[in-house]
Coordinates of C-alpha atoms and ligand atoms in Angstrom, one line a residue:
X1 CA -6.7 9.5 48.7
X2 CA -7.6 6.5 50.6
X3 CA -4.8 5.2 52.9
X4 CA -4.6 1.7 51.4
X5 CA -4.4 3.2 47.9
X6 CA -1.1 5.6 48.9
X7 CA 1.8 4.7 47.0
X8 CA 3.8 4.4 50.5
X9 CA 1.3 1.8 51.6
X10 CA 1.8 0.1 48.3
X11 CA 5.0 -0.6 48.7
X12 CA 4.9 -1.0 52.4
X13 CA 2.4 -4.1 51.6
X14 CA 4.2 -5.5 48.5
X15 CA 7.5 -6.2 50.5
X16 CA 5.0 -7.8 53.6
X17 CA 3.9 -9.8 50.5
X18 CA 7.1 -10.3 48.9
X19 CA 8.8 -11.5 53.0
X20 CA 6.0 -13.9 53.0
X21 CA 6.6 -15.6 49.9
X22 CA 10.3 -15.7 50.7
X23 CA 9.3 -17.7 53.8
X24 CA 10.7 -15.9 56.3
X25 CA 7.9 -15.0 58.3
X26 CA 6.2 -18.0 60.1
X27 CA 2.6 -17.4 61.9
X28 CA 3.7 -13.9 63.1
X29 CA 7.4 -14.0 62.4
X30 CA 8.9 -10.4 61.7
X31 CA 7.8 -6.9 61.4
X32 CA 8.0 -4.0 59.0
X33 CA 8.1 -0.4 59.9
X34 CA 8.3 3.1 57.3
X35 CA 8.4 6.4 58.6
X36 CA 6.3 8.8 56.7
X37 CA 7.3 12.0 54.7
X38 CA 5.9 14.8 56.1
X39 CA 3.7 15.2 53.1
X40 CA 2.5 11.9 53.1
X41 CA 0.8 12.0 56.5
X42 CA -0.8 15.3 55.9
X43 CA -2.6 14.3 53.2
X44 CA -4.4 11.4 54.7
X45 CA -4.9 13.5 58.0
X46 CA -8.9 13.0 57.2
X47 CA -9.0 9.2 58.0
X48 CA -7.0 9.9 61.1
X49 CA -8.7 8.8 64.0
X50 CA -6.6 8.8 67.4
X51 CA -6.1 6.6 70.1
X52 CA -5.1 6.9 73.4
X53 CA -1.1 7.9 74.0
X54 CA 0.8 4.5 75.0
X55 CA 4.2 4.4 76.5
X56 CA 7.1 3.4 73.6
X57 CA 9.1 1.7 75.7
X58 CA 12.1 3.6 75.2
X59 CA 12.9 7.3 74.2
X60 CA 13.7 8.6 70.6
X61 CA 13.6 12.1 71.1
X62 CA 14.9 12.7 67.6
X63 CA 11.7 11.1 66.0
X64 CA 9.5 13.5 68.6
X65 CA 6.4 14.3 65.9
X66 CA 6.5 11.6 63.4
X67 CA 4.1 9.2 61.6
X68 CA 5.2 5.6 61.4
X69 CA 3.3 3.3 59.2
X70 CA 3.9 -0.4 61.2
X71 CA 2.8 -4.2 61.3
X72 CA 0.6 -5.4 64.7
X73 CA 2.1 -7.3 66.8
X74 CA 0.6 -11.0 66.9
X75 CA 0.1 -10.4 63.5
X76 CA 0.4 -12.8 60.4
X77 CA 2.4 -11.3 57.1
X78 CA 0.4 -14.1 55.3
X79 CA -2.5 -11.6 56.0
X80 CA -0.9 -8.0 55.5
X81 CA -1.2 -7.4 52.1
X82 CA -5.0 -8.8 51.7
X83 CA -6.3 -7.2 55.2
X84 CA -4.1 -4.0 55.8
X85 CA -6.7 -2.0 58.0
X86 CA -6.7 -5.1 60.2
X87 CA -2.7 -6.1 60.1
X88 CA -1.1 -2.6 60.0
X89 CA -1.7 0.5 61.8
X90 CA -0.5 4.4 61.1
X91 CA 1.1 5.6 64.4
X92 CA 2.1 9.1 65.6
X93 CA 4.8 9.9 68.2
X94 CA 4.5 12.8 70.7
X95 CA 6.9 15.5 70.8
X96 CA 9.2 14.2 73.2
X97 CA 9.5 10.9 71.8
X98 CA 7.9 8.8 74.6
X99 CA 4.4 8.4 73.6
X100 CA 2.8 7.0 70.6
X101 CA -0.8 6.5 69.8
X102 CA -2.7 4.6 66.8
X103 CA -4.7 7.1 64.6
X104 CA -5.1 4.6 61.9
X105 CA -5.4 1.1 61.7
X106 CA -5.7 -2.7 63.4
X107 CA -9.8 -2.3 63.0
X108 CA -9.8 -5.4 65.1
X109 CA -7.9 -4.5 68.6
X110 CA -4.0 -4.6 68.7
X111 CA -0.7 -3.3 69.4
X112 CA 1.8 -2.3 66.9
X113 CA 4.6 -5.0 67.1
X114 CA 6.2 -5.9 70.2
X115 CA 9.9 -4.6 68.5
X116 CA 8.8 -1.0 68.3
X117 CA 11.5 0.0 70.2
X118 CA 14.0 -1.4 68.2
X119 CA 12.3 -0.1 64.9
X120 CA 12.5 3.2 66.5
X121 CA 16.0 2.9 67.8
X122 CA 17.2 2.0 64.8
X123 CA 15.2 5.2 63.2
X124 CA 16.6 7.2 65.0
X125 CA 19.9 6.4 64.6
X126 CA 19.5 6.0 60.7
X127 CA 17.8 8.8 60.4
X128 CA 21.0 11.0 61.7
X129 CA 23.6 9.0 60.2
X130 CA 21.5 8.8 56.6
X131 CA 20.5 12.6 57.0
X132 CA 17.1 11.7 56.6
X133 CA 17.3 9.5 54.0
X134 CA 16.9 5.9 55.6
X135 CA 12.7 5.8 56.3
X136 CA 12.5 1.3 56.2
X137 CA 13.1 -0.6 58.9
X138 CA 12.7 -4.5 58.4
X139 CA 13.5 -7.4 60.9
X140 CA 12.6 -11.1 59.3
X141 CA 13.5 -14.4 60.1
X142 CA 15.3 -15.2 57.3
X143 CA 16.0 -18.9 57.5
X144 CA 19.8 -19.7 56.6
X145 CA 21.5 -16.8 58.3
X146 CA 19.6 -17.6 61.7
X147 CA 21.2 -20.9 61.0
X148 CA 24.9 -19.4 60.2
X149 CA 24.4 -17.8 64.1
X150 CA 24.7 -21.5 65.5
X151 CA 28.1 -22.3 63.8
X152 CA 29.7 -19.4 62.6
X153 CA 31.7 -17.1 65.7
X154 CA 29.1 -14.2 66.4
X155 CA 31.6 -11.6 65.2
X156 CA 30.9 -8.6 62.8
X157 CA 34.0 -9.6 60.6
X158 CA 33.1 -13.3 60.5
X159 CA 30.0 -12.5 59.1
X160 CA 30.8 -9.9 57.0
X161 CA 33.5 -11.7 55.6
X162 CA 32.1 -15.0 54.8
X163 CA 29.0 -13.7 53.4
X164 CA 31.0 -11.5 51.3
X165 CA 33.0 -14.4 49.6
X166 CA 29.9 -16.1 48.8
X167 CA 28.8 -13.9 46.0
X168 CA 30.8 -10.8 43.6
X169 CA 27.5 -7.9 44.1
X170 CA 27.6 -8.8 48.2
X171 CA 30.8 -6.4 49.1
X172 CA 28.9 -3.7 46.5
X173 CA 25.8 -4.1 47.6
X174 CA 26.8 -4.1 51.5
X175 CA 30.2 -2.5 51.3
X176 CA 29.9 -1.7 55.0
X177 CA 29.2 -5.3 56.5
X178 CA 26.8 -6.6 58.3
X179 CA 26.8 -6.2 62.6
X180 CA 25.8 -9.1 64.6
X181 CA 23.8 -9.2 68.2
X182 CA 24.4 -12.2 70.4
X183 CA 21.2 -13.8 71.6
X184 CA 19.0 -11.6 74.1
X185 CA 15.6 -11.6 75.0
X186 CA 14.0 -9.8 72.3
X187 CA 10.9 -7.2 72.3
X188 CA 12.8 -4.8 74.7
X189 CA 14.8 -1.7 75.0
X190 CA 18.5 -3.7 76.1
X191 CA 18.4 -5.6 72.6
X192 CA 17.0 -2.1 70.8
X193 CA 19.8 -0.3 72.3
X194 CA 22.3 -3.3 71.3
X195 CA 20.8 -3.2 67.8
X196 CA 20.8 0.4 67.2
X197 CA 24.2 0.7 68.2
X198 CA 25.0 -1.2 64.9
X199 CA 22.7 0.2 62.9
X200 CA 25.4 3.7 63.4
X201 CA 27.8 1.9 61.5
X202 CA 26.0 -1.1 59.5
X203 CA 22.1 -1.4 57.2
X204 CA 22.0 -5.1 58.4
X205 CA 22.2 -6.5 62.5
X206 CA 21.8 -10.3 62.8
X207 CA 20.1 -11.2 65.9
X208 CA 21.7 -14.8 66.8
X209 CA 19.0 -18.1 66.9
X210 CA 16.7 -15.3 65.8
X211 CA 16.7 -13.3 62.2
X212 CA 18.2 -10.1 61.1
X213 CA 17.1 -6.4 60.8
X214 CA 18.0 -4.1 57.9
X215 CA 17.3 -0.2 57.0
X216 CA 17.1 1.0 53.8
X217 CA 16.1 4.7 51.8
X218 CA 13.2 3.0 50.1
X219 CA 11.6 -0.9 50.4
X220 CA 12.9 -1.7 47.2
X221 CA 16.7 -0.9 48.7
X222 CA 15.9 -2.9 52.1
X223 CA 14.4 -5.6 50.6
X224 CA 16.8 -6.3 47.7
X225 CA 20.1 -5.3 50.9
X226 CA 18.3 -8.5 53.1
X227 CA 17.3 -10.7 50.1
X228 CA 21.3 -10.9 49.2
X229 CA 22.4 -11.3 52.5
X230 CA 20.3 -14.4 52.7
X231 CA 21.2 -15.6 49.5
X232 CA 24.3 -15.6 50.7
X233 CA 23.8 -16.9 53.4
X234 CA 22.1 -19.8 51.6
X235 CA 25.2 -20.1 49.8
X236 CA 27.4 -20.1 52.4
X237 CA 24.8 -22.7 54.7
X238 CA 25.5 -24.8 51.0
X239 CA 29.3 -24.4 51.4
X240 CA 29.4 -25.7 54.5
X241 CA 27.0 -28.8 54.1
X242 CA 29.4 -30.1 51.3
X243 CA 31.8 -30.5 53.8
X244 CA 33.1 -26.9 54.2
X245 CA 36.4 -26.9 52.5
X246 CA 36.9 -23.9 49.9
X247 CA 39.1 -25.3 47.1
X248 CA 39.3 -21.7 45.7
X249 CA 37.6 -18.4 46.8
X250 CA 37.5 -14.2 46.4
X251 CA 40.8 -13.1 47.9
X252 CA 41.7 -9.8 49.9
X253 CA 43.4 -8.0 47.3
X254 CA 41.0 -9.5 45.0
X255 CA 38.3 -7.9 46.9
X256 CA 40.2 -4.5 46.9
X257 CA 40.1 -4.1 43.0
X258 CA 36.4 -5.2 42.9
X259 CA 36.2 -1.9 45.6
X260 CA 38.6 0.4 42.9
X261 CA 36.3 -0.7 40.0
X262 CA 32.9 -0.3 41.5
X263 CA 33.4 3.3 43.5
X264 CA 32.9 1.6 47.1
X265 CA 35.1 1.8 50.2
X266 CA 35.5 -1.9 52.0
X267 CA 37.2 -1.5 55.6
X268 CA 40.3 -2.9 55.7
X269 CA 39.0 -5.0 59.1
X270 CA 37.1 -7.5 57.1
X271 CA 40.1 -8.2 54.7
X272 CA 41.9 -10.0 57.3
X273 CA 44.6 -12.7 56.0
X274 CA 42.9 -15.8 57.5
Ligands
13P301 P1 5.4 -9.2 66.7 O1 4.3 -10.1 66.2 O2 5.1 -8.5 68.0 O3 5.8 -8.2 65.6 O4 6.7 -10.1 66.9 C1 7.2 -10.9 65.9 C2 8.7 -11.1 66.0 O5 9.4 -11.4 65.1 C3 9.4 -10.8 67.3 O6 10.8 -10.7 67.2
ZN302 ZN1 11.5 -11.8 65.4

């Protein structure tokens, strides 16, 4: 089958489309990354054409072999879904991990985006901790929570907690929090390794002044997991315009019997008494 019609590159450009229209990817703002089944690179092994091996930038031997599907860096989202061949190249790793080279893909020059080795770090961690599962990696700029990271304290239970109180689904939907990175220079392996680390015990890493990254099974999963973390965000951003004050909100023990009823496990650490 053509690569463009693949169900995997379907979905892969519906969520660059769906990012887009949420606004939260200015001129070449954020970057989307899927690592392929086994199957699925195999059968479009006839329109691989590969390039030259290029040094990752980091090492993920536990990815050694893989096919990543991910957008160019310099790229616009506005342009992924109408222009794939152009926006988004197919990328194979070498057994080790090190090197990757474009077999597919950005027709008119390019890289793949300049946070492959976080997409990667954060693979590889998700990839062990999910047993395979996790294959979607997403970082965006999503508006209000890069704006929570100028006036909230850059702390994993902050966050967690606040956004959790802003809506009932948020603890179910991200019963294990979210992690937070202070600012850092991004595009390189310091902030990969500082967002991987999270990504061993969180699906979503706010970068401060910056956006967020989240990992997810399928791009339904990721993209529904970021989409309510920036609603509520938005709420929260809402919140705190009107002055800040909660006259009434979700409660510790009120939070534990929304855990008991909907099956998930909430860590005691974010159900601090404030
Ligand atoms: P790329 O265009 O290289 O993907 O970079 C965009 C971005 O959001 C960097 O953090
Ligand atoms: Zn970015």
């Amino acid at each position: 089958m053509e690569i463009t019609k693949t169900e995997w590159m379907q979905g892969f450009l519906r969520m660059a489309q769906d990012g887009w229209e949420q606004g939260w990817h200015e001129r070449n703002g954020g970057n989307l990354t899927y690592r392929l089944r086994p199957e699925e690179a195999e059968s479009v092994r006839d329109q691989m054409t590969p390039g030259p091996w290029q040094p990752i930038g980091t090492s993920v031997p536990g990815l050694g072999g893989e096919y990543f599907l991910a957008t160019g860096s310099g790229k616009f989202f506005r342009h992924v879904a109408r222009c794939p061949e152009e926006n988004v190249c197919l990328l194979e790793l070498d057994k080790a991990g090190e090197n990757y080279r474009i077999v597919w893909g950005l027709t008119k020059g390019g890289k793949p985006t300049s946070e492959l080795p976080s997409h990667l770090m954060n693979h590889e961690v998700k990839k062990r901790v999910s047993g395979g599962r996790h294959r979607v990696i997403y970082h965006a700029h999503c508006t209000n929570l890069i704006a929570l990271t100028f006036v909230l304290p850059l702390d994993d239970k902050v966050f967690t907690r606040e956004l959790w109180e802003m809506a009932t689904e948020c603890p179910v939907v991200f019963p294990d929090g979210v992690g937070v990175v202070p600012w850092m220079v991004p595009g390189g392996r310091d902030i990969a390794v500082a967002t991987s680390r999270l990504m061993e015990t969180y699906d979503v890493a706010i970068w401060a002044h910056h956006g967020a990254f989240a990992s997810g099974e399928t791009f339904d999963l990721t993209f529904g997991l970021l989409h309510t973390v920036e609603k509520s965000a938005e709420i929260l951003c809402k919140v705190l315009s009107m002055g800040g004050h909660k006259r009434q909100t979700i409660q510790p023990d009120e939070f534990r019997s929304l855990a008991r009823d909907f099956g998930v496990q909430l860590p005691e650490r974010f159900l601090y008494e404030k």
